[in-house]
Amino acid sequence: MVISREPVALAQPFEADRDALSPNRNLTPLTTALDSDGRLTVAGCALSDLARTYGTPLYVLDEATLRGTCSAYREALAKHYPGEALALYASKANSSLAITALVAAEGLGLDAVSAGELLTALQGGMPAERIVLHGNNKSREELALAAERGVTVVADNWRDLELLAELAPGLAEPVRLMLRFTPGIECHTHEYIRTGHLDSKFGFDPDQLEGVLQHLTGCPWARLTGLHAHIGSQIFELQPHRDLAGVMADALALARSMGHPVVDLNVGGGLGIRYVASDDPPSIDGWVSTVAGAVVAACQERGLALPRLLCEPGRSLVATAGVTVYAIGSRKDIPGLRTYLSVDGGMSDNPRPITYQSQYTAVLADRPTAEASETVTVAGKHCESGDVLLKDVSLPPATSGDVLAVFATGAYNASMSSNYNRIPRPAAVLVHDGVADLVQRREQPEDLLRYDVLPARLRSVG
Ligand code: PLP
């Protein structure tokens, strides 16, 4: 197979932005190219070949793009922050053993929000001292697992502290704690993914902070080493992140003045990515430069020794590395109104359009540069009229059996997937150097029956 390494001349508006330092600003994975037959390839693998081999829908993840975003964060933190710094991968974006192993190998840490994400992280090889556990309603078991394994617990509320105090007598070491508080910062993103404003279920209210810090001075089982705040997700503005630095530096000054050995300032994640050509997110370097500069300035103004700077990117680390491949099935033309093309997946493998009205970009995998002369709506196969993946987009005329590639699906797709309509979850492959490694097996319909229990008295019914 001949692979063109030149930037792919996809028809507008799909042309890739080739800023190698800003993989979150590209629409397509960094290794996207055309083979000698004009088919779309990622890491040297033709997407339609992958579809034939592994079936559809299929999540394809490009290793080079994921490693590229990891190194972009690592290098930007080293360049722009004079103190110690670490990016923690927000694994809610896409949690798997393979992604954990890659992110750990790239030297990042990880943020988990459940026992499931925590076990995945530990089994995927992430060192416990680089993991933090979040959650606004952690169970006793989740807290015990974190505390016993030496994972830092991000205390979100009084109940976390009560449960940890109960667990403490059985622990060999004091629990490393971070305190999460709501910074009271508004940003422009979908209300479901806004978390920094005061009316949020996450974190201590800022008015409670002093009382919590006071309480912890009398808790020998706790070692408060960090403060955390997160303002939301898919954010393109930089000003809210600047504002956050000031609010957090005030909290840092307060905590240190009360004797807490706070060394970590965790500013959360939130950097947006490009889903459609009109999206214009800051680059990873630009975001880090702003955040780091604001933290340094805020600490200097208050005469504070620089903390270790932590951030928790999810979407901007993994979204652009992902492409979802579907087979097109039925077509419905409603004259004068709309043409529906239905694919063999939909809201169960990508709930973002129906949840947040998110937009995506797609091409036909074997004719990515053909003239996009039709306006179509790409629908999923679920029993919901709202199960639409792409509304009124331009595509070349497509027929049943054509393979559709939807870009920027590496974050919050697999991790938010469901079995709605009892549809099995897709397989996932990691592509690199012309090779695809299976990293998630395809669920089978029988798998979905594994946890069903048919009571004996109903067995003979009918
Ligand atoms: N940290 C926390 C606490 C979050 O809730 C989230 C997601 O909303 C993230 C990090 C990751 O955000 P993003 O994927 O926008 O970078």
Short mmCIF file of C-alpha atoms and ligand atoms in Angstrom, two decimals:
data_model
loop_
_atom_site.label_atom_id
_atom_site.label_comp_id
_atom_site.label_asym_id
_atom_site.label_seq_id
_atom_site.Cartn_x
_atom_site.Cartn_y
_atom_site.Cartn_z
CA MET A 1 0.00 0.00 0.00
CA VAL A 2 1.39 3.41 -0.94
CA ILE A 3 0.77 6.07 1.65
CA SER A 4 0.91 9.76 0.81
CA ARG A 5 2.53 11.56 3.74
CA GLU A 6 1.57 14.97 2.42
CA PRO A 7 -1.25 16.71 4.29
CA VAL A 8 -4.46 15.20 2.97
CA ALA A 9 -6.16 17.57 0.57
CA LEU A 10 -9.61 16.80 1.86
CA ALA A 11 -12.38 18.88 0.35
CA GLN A 12 -13.15 21.95 2.44
CA PRO A 13 -14.08 22.22 5.24
CA PHE A 14 -12.09 19.12 6.18
CA GLU A 15 -8.60 20.32 5.48
CA ALA A 16 -6.39 19.42 8.40
CA ASP A 17 -4.58 22.07 10.37
CA ARG A 18 -1.00 20.84 10.43
CA ASP A 19 0.27 22.58 13.54
CA ALA A 20 2.20 19.65 14.97
CA LEU A 21 2.35 21.22 18.41
CA SER A 22 -1.39 21.62 18.58
CA PRO A 23 -2.92 18.27 17.79
CA ASN A 24 -6.12 19.38 19.52
CA ARG A 25 -6.56 21.96 16.73
CA ASN A 26 -6.65 19.37 13.98
CA LEU A 27 -9.89 17.81 12.88
CA THR A 28 -8.24 14.56 11.88
CA PRO A 29 -5.55 12.40 13.49
CA LEU A 30 -2.02 13.58 12.73
CA THR A 31 -1.25 10.47 10.66
CA THR A 32 -4.26 10.86 8.35
CA ALA A 33 -3.26 10.26 4.74
CA LEU A 34 -4.52 8.82 1.44
CA ASP A 35 -3.31 5.53 -0.03
CA SER A 36 -2.66 4.99 -3.74
CA ASP A 37 -6.36 4.23 -4.27
CA GLY A 38 -7.36 7.53 -2.68
CA ARG A 39 -8.72 5.81 0.44
CA LEU A 40 -8.45 7.41 3.84
CA THR A 41 -5.78 5.91 6.08
CA VAL A 42 -4.83 6.55 9.69
CA ALA A 43 -1.36 5.42 10.79
CA GLY A 44 -1.09 3.61 7.48
CA CYS A 45 -4.29 1.58 7.98
CA ALA A 46 -7.10 2.10 5.46
CA LEU A 47 -10.26 2.72 7.45
CA SER A 48 -12.38 0.61 5.12
CA ASP A 49 -9.96 -2.33 5.58
CA LEU A 50 -10.29 -1.93 9.34
CA ALA A 51 -14.07 -1.92 8.94
CA ARG A 52 -13.93 -5.17 6.98
CA THR A 53 -11.58 -6.85 9.44
CA TYR A 54 -13.07 -5.70 12.74
CA GLY A 55 -16.65 -4.90 11.77
CA THR A 56 -18.58 -1.68 12.32
CA PRO A 57 -19.13 0.54 14.19
CA LEU A 58 -15.47 0.62 15.11
CA TYR A 59 -13.55 3.05 17.31
CA VAL A 60 -10.13 3.74 15.79
CA LEU A 61 -7.52 5.44 17.95
CA ASP A 62 -4.31 6.85 16.51
CA GLU A 63 -1.37 6.26 18.83
CA ALA A 64 0.77 9.02 17.32
CA THR A 65 -1.89 11.66 17.89
CA LEU A 66 -2.43 10.59 21.50
CA ARG A 67 1.30 10.57 22.16
CA GLY A 68 1.47 13.97 20.41
CA THR A 69 -1.07 15.58 22.74
CA CYS A 70 0.64 14.04 25.78
CA SER A 71 4.00 15.46 24.75
CA ALA A 72 2.39 18.80 23.85
CA TYR A 73 1.15 19.13 27.46
CA ARG A 74 4.42 17.84 28.91
CA GLU A 75 6.58 20.17 26.83
CA ALA A 76 4.33 23.21 27.29
CA LEU A 77 4.34 22.77 31.08
CA ALA A 78 8.15 22.49 31.08
CA LYS A 79 8.44 25.56 28.83
CA HIS A 80 5.95 27.87 30.54
CA TYR A 81 5.99 26.91 34.21
CA PRO A 82 9.16 27.49 36.21
CA GLY A 83 8.20 25.03 38.98
CA GLU A 84 7.29 21.36 38.95
CA ALA A 85 4.24 20.43 36.88
CA LEU A 86 2.26 17.37 35.86
CA ALA A 87 -0.69 16.79 33.52
CA LEU A 88 -3.16 14.17 34.76
CA TYR A 89 -5.24 12.47 32.07
CA ALA A 90 -8.95 12.82 32.92
CA SER A 91 -9.77 9.20 32.18
CA LYS A 92 -13.53 9.83 32.09
CA ALA A 93 -12.82 10.97 28.52
CA ASN A 94 -11.91 7.42 27.48
CA SER A 95 -10.88 4.80 30.01
CA SER A 96 -9.10 1.62 28.92
CA LEU A 97 -6.04 -0.41 29.79
CA ALA A 98 -4.34 0.51 26.52
CA ILE A 99 -4.89 4.26 26.86
CA THR A 100 -3.76 4.14 30.49
CA ALA A 101 -0.58 2.31 29.51
CA LEU A 102 0.21 4.86 26.78
CA VAL A 103 -0.49 7.86 28.97
CA ALA A 104 1.58 6.37 31.81
CA ALA A 105 4.46 5.70 29.40
CA GLU A 106 4.25 9.35 28.30
CA GLY A 107 4.88 10.36 31.92
CA LEU A 108 1.44 11.77 32.68
CA GLY A 109 -0.69 11.07 35.75
CA LEU A 110 -4.40 10.23 35.76
CA ASP A 111 -7.69 11.38 37.25
CA ALA A 112 -10.27 8.68 38.01
CA VAL A 113 -13.84 9.14 39.26
CA SER A 114 -14.95 5.63 40.16
CA ALA A 115 -13.66 2.25 41.28
CA GLY A 116 -13.90 1.13 37.65
CA GLU A 117 -11.70 3.94 36.34
CA LEU A 118 -9.34 3.49 39.28
CA LEU A 119 -8.91 -0.25 38.71
CA THR A 120 -8.37 0.36 35.00
CA ALA A 121 -5.68 2.90 35.84
CA LEU A 122 -3.90 0.65 38.33
CA GLN A 123 -4.07 -2.42 36.08
CA GLY A 124 -3.02 -0.34 33.07
CA GLY A 125 0.24 0.46 34.88
CA MET A 126 -0.34 3.98 36.18
CA PRO A 127 1.68 4.45 39.40
CA ALA A 128 -0.67 5.09 42.35
CA GLU A 129 1.20 8.25 43.35
CA ARG A 130 0.27 9.80 39.99
CA ILE A 131 -3.47 9.10 40.38
CA VAL A 132 -6.18 11.25 41.97
CA LEU A 133 -9.69 10.04 42.78
CA HIS A 134 -12.56 12.46 42.16
CA GLY A 135 -16.31 12.12 42.66
CA ASN A 136 -19.18 14.00 44.29
CA ASN A 137 -20.60 10.82 45.86
CA LYS A 138 -17.79 8.36 46.40
CA SER A 139 -18.67 5.09 48.07
CA ARG A 140 -16.89 3.77 51.15
CA GLU A 141 -15.40 1.03 48.94
CA GLU A 142 -14.07 3.54 46.41
CA LEU A 143 -12.48 5.63 49.14
CA ALA A 144 -11.00 2.54 50.81
CA LEU A 145 -9.51 1.32 47.53
CA ALA A 146 -7.91 4.72 46.87
CA ALA A 147 -6.61 5.20 50.41
CA GLU A 148 -5.21 1.66 50.67
CA ARG A 149 -3.40 1.94 47.32
CA GLY A 150 -1.86 5.36 48.08
CA VAL A 151 -3.99 7.27 45.58
CA THR A 152 -4.66 10.95 46.37
CA VAL A 153 -8.31 11.53 47.27
CA VAL A 154 -9.93 14.73 46.06
CA ALA A 155 -12.35 15.50 48.90
CA ASP A 156 -15.49 16.92 47.36
CA ASN A 157 -17.73 17.25 50.43
CA TRP A 158 -18.12 16.57 54.16
CA ARG A 159 -19.26 12.99 53.55
CA ASP A 160 -15.92 12.14 51.92
CA LEU A 161 -14.18 13.41 55.05
CA GLU A 162 -16.52 11.51 57.38
CA LEU A 163 -16.04 8.22 55.52
CA LEU A 164 -12.27 8.66 55.36
CA ALA A 165 -12.13 9.38 59.10
CA GLU A 166 -13.98 6.09 59.68
CA LEU A 167 -11.55 4.21 57.42
CA ALA A 168 -8.44 5.88 58.84
CA PRO A 169 -7.76 3.52 61.81
CA GLY A 170 -7.23 0.67 59.33
CA LEU A 171 -4.74 2.58 57.18
CA ALA A 172 -0.96 2.37 57.43
CA GLU A 173 -0.37 5.94 56.24
CA PRO A 174 -2.23 9.26 56.44
CA VAL A 175 -4.49 9.82 53.42
CA ARG A 176 -3.12 12.25 50.83
CA LEU A 177 -5.95 14.71 50.28
CA MET A 178 -6.79 17.42 47.82
CA LEU A 179 -9.76 19.73 48.47
CA ARG A 180 -12.11 20.56 45.62
CA PHE A 181 -14.06 23.79 45.77
CA THR A 182 -16.32 25.65 43.35
CA PRO A 183 -14.48 28.80 42.31
CA GLY A 184 -17.59 30.76 41.25
CA ILE A 185 -16.39 31.23 37.67
CA GLU A 186 -18.76 31.20 34.71
CA CYS A 187 -17.66 30.09 31.26
CA HIS A 188 -19.42 29.73 27.94
CA THR A 189 -20.03 26.07 27.33
CA HIS A 190 -23.00 23.73 27.47
CA GLU A 191 -24.71 23.96 30.89
CA TYR A 192 -24.33 20.18 31.43
CA ILE A 193 -20.52 20.45 31.29
CA ARG A 194 -20.15 23.69 33.30
CA THR A 195 -18.84 23.02 36.79
CA GLY A 196 -17.13 26.14 38.12
CA HIS A 197 -20.22 28.27 38.84
CA LEU A 198 -21.58 28.32 42.38
CA ASP A 199 -24.74 26.31 41.56
CA SER A 200 -22.82 23.08 40.96
CA LYS A 201 -23.03 19.68 42.60
CA PHE A 202 -19.23 19.44 42.69
CA GLY A 203 -16.92 20.56 45.46
CA PHE A 204 -17.14 22.65 48.62
CA ASP A 205 -18.76 26.02 48.38
CA PRO A 206 -16.04 28.71 48.66
CA ASP A 207 -17.72 29.99 51.85
CA GLN A 208 -17.12 26.58 53.45
CA LEU A 209 -13.44 26.47 52.59
CA GLU A 210 -12.09 28.10 55.74
CA GLY A 211 -14.21 25.84 57.96
CA VAL A 212 -13.02 22.71 56.14
CA LEU A 213 -9.40 23.79 56.36
CA GLN A 214 -9.87 24.45 60.08
CA HIS A 215 -11.49 21.04 60.56
CA LEU A 216 -8.58 19.30 58.81
CA THR A 217 -6.02 20.87 61.13
CA GLY A 218 -7.45 18.48 63.75
CA CYS A 219 -7.36 15.34 61.57
CA PRO A 220 -4.05 13.49 62.00
CA TRP A 221 -5.22 10.87 59.48
CA ALA A 222 -5.24 13.46 56.68
CA ARG A 223 -2.39 15.14 54.88
CA LEU A 224 -3.77 18.00 52.84
CA THR A 225 -1.38 18.37 49.93
CA GLY A 226 -3.47 20.05 47.26
CA LEU A 227 -6.35 22.24 46.15
CA HIS A 228 -8.51 21.60 43.11
CA ALA A 229 -11.04 23.43 40.96
CA HIS A 230 -12.42 22.72 37.49
CA ILE A 231 -14.55 25.19 35.57
CA GLY A 232 -16.03 23.11 32.74
CA SER A 233 -15.33 21.40 29.45
CA GLN A 234 -15.00 22.23 25.72
CA ILE A 235 -13.99 25.81 26.63
CA PHE A 236 -12.42 28.06 24.00
CA GLU A 237 -12.03 31.17 26.18
CA LEU A 238 -8.82 31.73 28.13
CA GLN A 239 -10.01 34.45 30.53
CA PRO A 240 -11.90 32.11 32.89
CA HIS A 241 -8.70 30.08 33.33
CA ARG A 242 -6.79 33.30 34.16
CA ASP A 243 -9.47 34.24 36.69
CA LEU A 244 -9.28 30.80 38.24
CA ALA A 245 -5.58 31.25 39.05
CA GLY A 246 -6.34 34.23 41.30
CA VAL A 247 -9.15 32.45 43.14
CA MET A 248 -6.97 29.39 43.68
CA ALA A 249 -3.98 31.40 44.84
CA ASP A 250 -6.18 33.03 47.50
CA ALA A 251 -7.22 29.57 48.68
CA LEU A 252 -3.59 28.43 48.65
CA ALA A 253 -2.55 31.39 50.79
CA LEU A 254 -5.35 30.63 53.26
CA ALA A 255 -4.51 26.91 53.48
CA ARG A 256 -0.80 27.53 53.99
CA SER A 257 -1.49 30.24 56.60
CA MET A 258 -3.36 27.56 58.58
CA GLY A 259 -0.36 25.24 58.49
CA HIS A 260 -1.41 22.83 55.72
CA PRO A 261 1.52 21.58 53.63
CA VAL A 262 -0.20 22.35 50.34
CA VAL A 263 2.16 21.75 47.43
CA ASP A 264 -0.25 20.99 44.56
CA LEU A 265 -2.51 23.41 42.74
CA ASN A 266 -4.79 21.46 40.40
CA VAL A 267 -6.54 23.75 37.91
CA GLY A 268 -8.66 21.01 36.26
CA GLY A 269 -9.12 20.53 32.52
CA GLY A 270 -11.50 22.05 30.03
CA LEU A 271 -9.55 22.97 26.90
CA GLY A 272 -11.81 22.53 23.88
CA ILE A 273 -11.05 20.84 20.56
CA ARG A 274 -12.09 21.29 16.96
CA TYR A 275 -15.11 19.21 15.96
CA VAL A 276 -16.04 21.25 12.88
CA ALA A 277 -13.97 23.59 10.73
CA SER A 278 -15.44 26.72 12.35
CA ASP A 279 -14.26 25.67 15.84
CA ASP A 280 -11.17 27.59 16.83
CA PRO A 281 -9.82 26.35 20.17
CA PRO A 282 -6.58 27.65 21.66
CA SER A 283 -3.63 25.32 21.13
CA ILE A 284 -2.39 23.18 24.01
CA ASP A 285 0.70 25.38 24.17
CA GLY A 286 -1.45 28.54 24.25
CA TRP A 287 -3.67 27.17 27.02
CA VAL A 288 -0.76 26.01 29.16
CA SER A 289 1.08 29.28 28.63
CA THR A 290 -1.97 31.24 29.83
CA VAL A 291 -2.65 29.02 32.84
CA ALA A 292 1.00 28.82 33.89
CA GLY A 293 1.53 32.57 33.48
CA ALA A 294 -1.58 33.34 35.52
CA VAL A 295 -0.60 30.96 38.35
CA VAL A 296 2.94 32.40 38.50
CA ALA A 297 1.61 35.99 38.55
CA ALA A 298 -1.05 35.21 41.17
CA CYS A 299 1.51 33.53 43.44
CA GLN A 300 4.01 36.35 43.05
CA GLU A 301 1.36 38.96 43.91
CA ARG A 302 0.62 37.10 47.13
CA GLY A 303 4.23 36.26 47.98
CA LEU A 304 3.57 32.52 47.73
CA ALA A 305 6.19 29.89 46.93
CA LEU A 306 5.21 28.27 43.63
CA PRO A 307 3.12 25.13 44.03
CA ARG A 308 3.44 22.09 41.77
CA LEU A 309 1.04 22.86 38.92
CA LEU A 310 -1.38 20.08 38.04
CA CYS A 311 -3.96 20.12 35.25
CA GLU A 312 -6.47 17.49 34.17
CA PRO A 313 -7.03 17.50 30.41
CA GLY A 314 -9.35 14.85 29.01
CA ARG A 315 -10.94 15.85 25.72
CA SER A 316 -7.92 17.74 24.36
CA LEU A 317 -5.70 14.71 25.00
CA VAL A 318 -7.71 12.02 23.32
CA ALA A 319 -10.57 13.37 21.17
CA THR A 320 -8.70 14.08 17.94
CA ALA A 321 -6.92 10.73 18.06
CA GLY A 322 -10.29 9.00 17.60
CA VAL A 323 -12.27 8.25 14.46
CA THR A 324 -15.45 6.18 14.45
CA VAL A 325 -16.11 4.07 11.40
CA TYR A 326 -19.68 3.09 10.47
CA ALA A 327 -21.31 1.24 7.59
CA ILE A 328 -24.07 3.13 5.83
CA GLY A 329 -27.28 1.12 5.50
CA SER A 330 -30.68 2.46 4.57
CA ARG A 331 -31.54 5.72 2.87
CA LYS A 332 -34.76 7.70 3.09
CA ASP A 333 -35.41 10.62 0.73
CA ILE A 334 -38.19 12.96 1.78
CA PRO A 335 -38.62 15.15 -1.31
CA GLY A 336 -38.18 18.82 -0.55
CA LEU A 337 -37.40 18.11 3.09
CA ARG A 338 -34.45 15.90 3.95
CA THR A 339 -32.43 12.82 3.05
CA TYR A 340 -31.61 10.43 5.87
CA LEU A 341 -28.66 8.04 5.65
CA SER A 342 -28.73 5.54 8.48
CA VAL A 343 -25.60 3.98 9.94
CA ASP A 344 -25.15 0.86 12.05
CA GLY A 345 -24.46 2.74 15.29
CA GLY A 346 -25.60 6.05 16.73
CA MET A 347 -26.52 7.37 20.15
CA SER A 348 -25.35 4.23 21.96
CA ASP A 349 -21.75 4.64 20.75
CA ASN A 350 -21.88 8.45 20.58
CA PRO A 351 -24.45 10.06 22.89
CA ARG A 352 -22.97 13.56 22.53
CA PRO A 353 -25.17 14.84 19.69
CA ILE A 354 -28.42 13.87 21.44
CA THR A 355 -27.14 15.08 24.82
CA TYR A 356 -25.36 18.32 23.95
CA GLN A 357 -26.39 18.93 20.33
CA SER A 358 -22.71 18.41 19.44
CA GLN A 359 -21.60 18.71 15.84
CA TYR A 360 -19.16 16.48 13.99
CA THR A 361 -17.33 16.22 10.67
CA ALA A 362 -17.49 13.11 8.48
CA VAL A 363 -16.24 11.80 5.14
CA LEU A 364 -16.71 8.66 3.09
CA ALA A 365 -13.66 6.57 3.96
CA ASP A 366 -12.98 5.44 0.39
CA ARG A 367 -13.82 8.73 -1.35
CA PRO A 368 -12.72 11.40 1.14
CA THR A 369 -11.89 13.96 -1.53
CA ALA A 370 -14.94 13.40 -3.76
CA GLU A 371 -17.20 16.38 -4.29
CA ALA A 372 -19.62 16.66 -1.37
CA SER A 373 -22.62 17.37 -3.58
CA GLU A 374 -25.45 16.11 -1.37
CA THR A 375 -26.89 17.46 1.85
CA VAL A 376 -27.82 14.56 4.11
CA THR A 377 -28.63 13.85 7.71
CA VAL A 378 -26.78 10.88 9.18
CA ALA A 379 -29.05 9.02 11.58
CA GLY A 380 -28.31 6.25 14.02
CA LYS A 381 -30.23 2.98 14.24
CA HIS A 382 -31.87 3.54 17.63
CA CYS A 383 -35.55 4.00 18.30
CA GLU A 384 -35.36 7.75 18.97
CA SER A 385 -36.10 10.39 16.37
CA GLY A 386 -33.34 12.44 17.98
CA ASP A 387 -30.77 9.75 17.25
CA VAL A 388 -28.98 11.84 14.65
CA LEU A 389 -25.18 11.93 14.46
CA LEU A 390 -24.77 14.66 11.84
CA LYS A 391 -27.54 17.00 10.74
CA ASP A 392 -27.63 18.51 7.24
CA VAL A 393 -24.01 17.85 6.30
CA SER A 394 -22.46 17.68 2.84
CA LEU A 395 -21.30 14.31 1.56
CA PRO A 396 -20.66 12.76 -1.85
CA PRO A 397 -23.60 10.60 -3.00
CA ALA A 398 -23.43 7.52 -0.76
CA THR A 399 -24.99 4.11 -0.99
CA SER A 400 -25.55 1.18 1.28
CA GLY A 401 -22.25 -0.45 2.23
CA ASP A 402 -20.19 2.74 2.01
CA VAL A 403 -18.00 3.32 5.04
CA LEU A 404 -18.40 6.60 6.89
CA ALA A 405 -15.60 8.04 9.04
CA VAL A 406 -16.60 10.48 11.79
CA PHE A 407 -13.69 12.51 13.20
CA ALA A 408 -12.82 13.67 16.71
CA THR A 409 -14.68 10.88 18.48
CA GLY A 410 -11.92 9.80 20.86
CA ALA A 411 -13.34 11.57 23.93
CA TYR A 412 -16.66 11.02 25.69
CA ASN A 413 -17.88 8.57 23.04
CA ALA A 414 -16.74 5.10 24.16
CA SER A 415 -16.77 6.24 27.79
CA MET A 416 -20.37 7.49 27.57
CA SER A 417 -21.60 4.62 25.42
CA SER A 418 -24.60 2.52 26.43
CA ASN A 419 -26.48 -0.59 25.39
CA TYR A 420 -29.65 1.32 24.53
CA ASN A 421 -31.90 -0.91 22.43
CA ARG A 422 -29.64 -3.75 23.55
CA ILE A 423 -27.08 -2.83 20.97
CA PRO A 424 -23.60 -4.21 21.76
CA ARG A 425 -20.75 -1.75 22.17
CA PRO A 426 -18.23 -1.41 19.30
CA ALA A 427 -14.72 -2.82 19.24
CA ALA A 428 -11.76 -0.44 19.49
CA VAL A 429 -8.39 -0.63 17.74
CA LEU A 430 -5.20 1.29 18.36
CA VAL A 431 -3.40 2.02 15.09
CA HIS A 432 0.34 2.64 14.65
CA ASP A 433 2.90 2.03 11.88
CA GLY A 434 0.43 0.33 9.54
CA VAL A 435 -0.75 -2.05 12.27
CA ALA A 436 -4.01 -2.21 14.23
CA ASP A 437 -4.02 -3.64 17.76
CA LEU A 438 -7.39 -4.70 19.12
CA VAL A 439 -7.77 -2.91 22.48
CA GLN A 440 -11.47 -3.49 23.16
CA ARG A 441 -13.33 -6.57 21.97
CA ARG A 442 -16.72 -6.06 20.33
CA GLU A 443 -19.60 -6.89 22.66
CA GLN A 444 -21.89 -9.64 21.44
CA PRO A 445 -25.68 -9.72 21.92
CA GLU A 446 -25.21 -12.72 24.27
CA ASP A 447 -22.95 -10.58 26.47
CA LEU A 448 -25.91 -8.33 27.14
CA LEU A 449 -27.82 -11.22 28.69
CA ARG A 450 -25.03 -12.07 31.14
CA TYR A 451 -26.56 -10.19 34.05
CA ASP A 452 -30.21 -10.95 33.33
CA VAL A 453 -31.88 -13.27 35.78
CA LEU A 454 -35.09 -15.04 34.82
CA PRO A 455 -36.87 -16.11 38.03
CA ALA A 456 -37.75 -19.79 38.00
CA ARG A 457 -41.48 -19.08 38.35
CA LEU A 458 -41.45 -17.18 35.04
CA ARG A 459 -39.53 -19.77 33.04
CA SER A 460 -42.52 -21.70 31.84
CA VAL A 461 -44.68 -18.64 31.18
CA GLY A 462 -46.01 -18.70 27.62
N1 PLP B 1 -11.35 17.27 35.72
C1 PLP B 1 -12.60 17.22 36.18
C2 PLP B 1 -12.83 17.29 37.64
C3 PLP B 1 -13.68 17.09 35.29
O1 PLP B 1 -14.92 17.03 35.76
C4 PLP B 1 -13.42 17.00 33.91
C5 PLP B 1 -14.53 16.88 32.94
O2 PLP B 1 -15.45 17.61 32.90
C6 PLP B 1 -12.09 17.05 33.48
C7 PLP B 1 -11.07 17.18 34.41
C8 PLP B 1 -11.72 16.94 32.03
O3 PLP B 1 -12.23 17.96 31.29
P1 PLP B 1 -11.88 18.05 29.74
O4 PLP B 1 -12.20 16.74 29.13
O5 PLP B 1 -12.75 19.14 29.24
O6 PLP B 1 -10.44 18.42 29.64
#
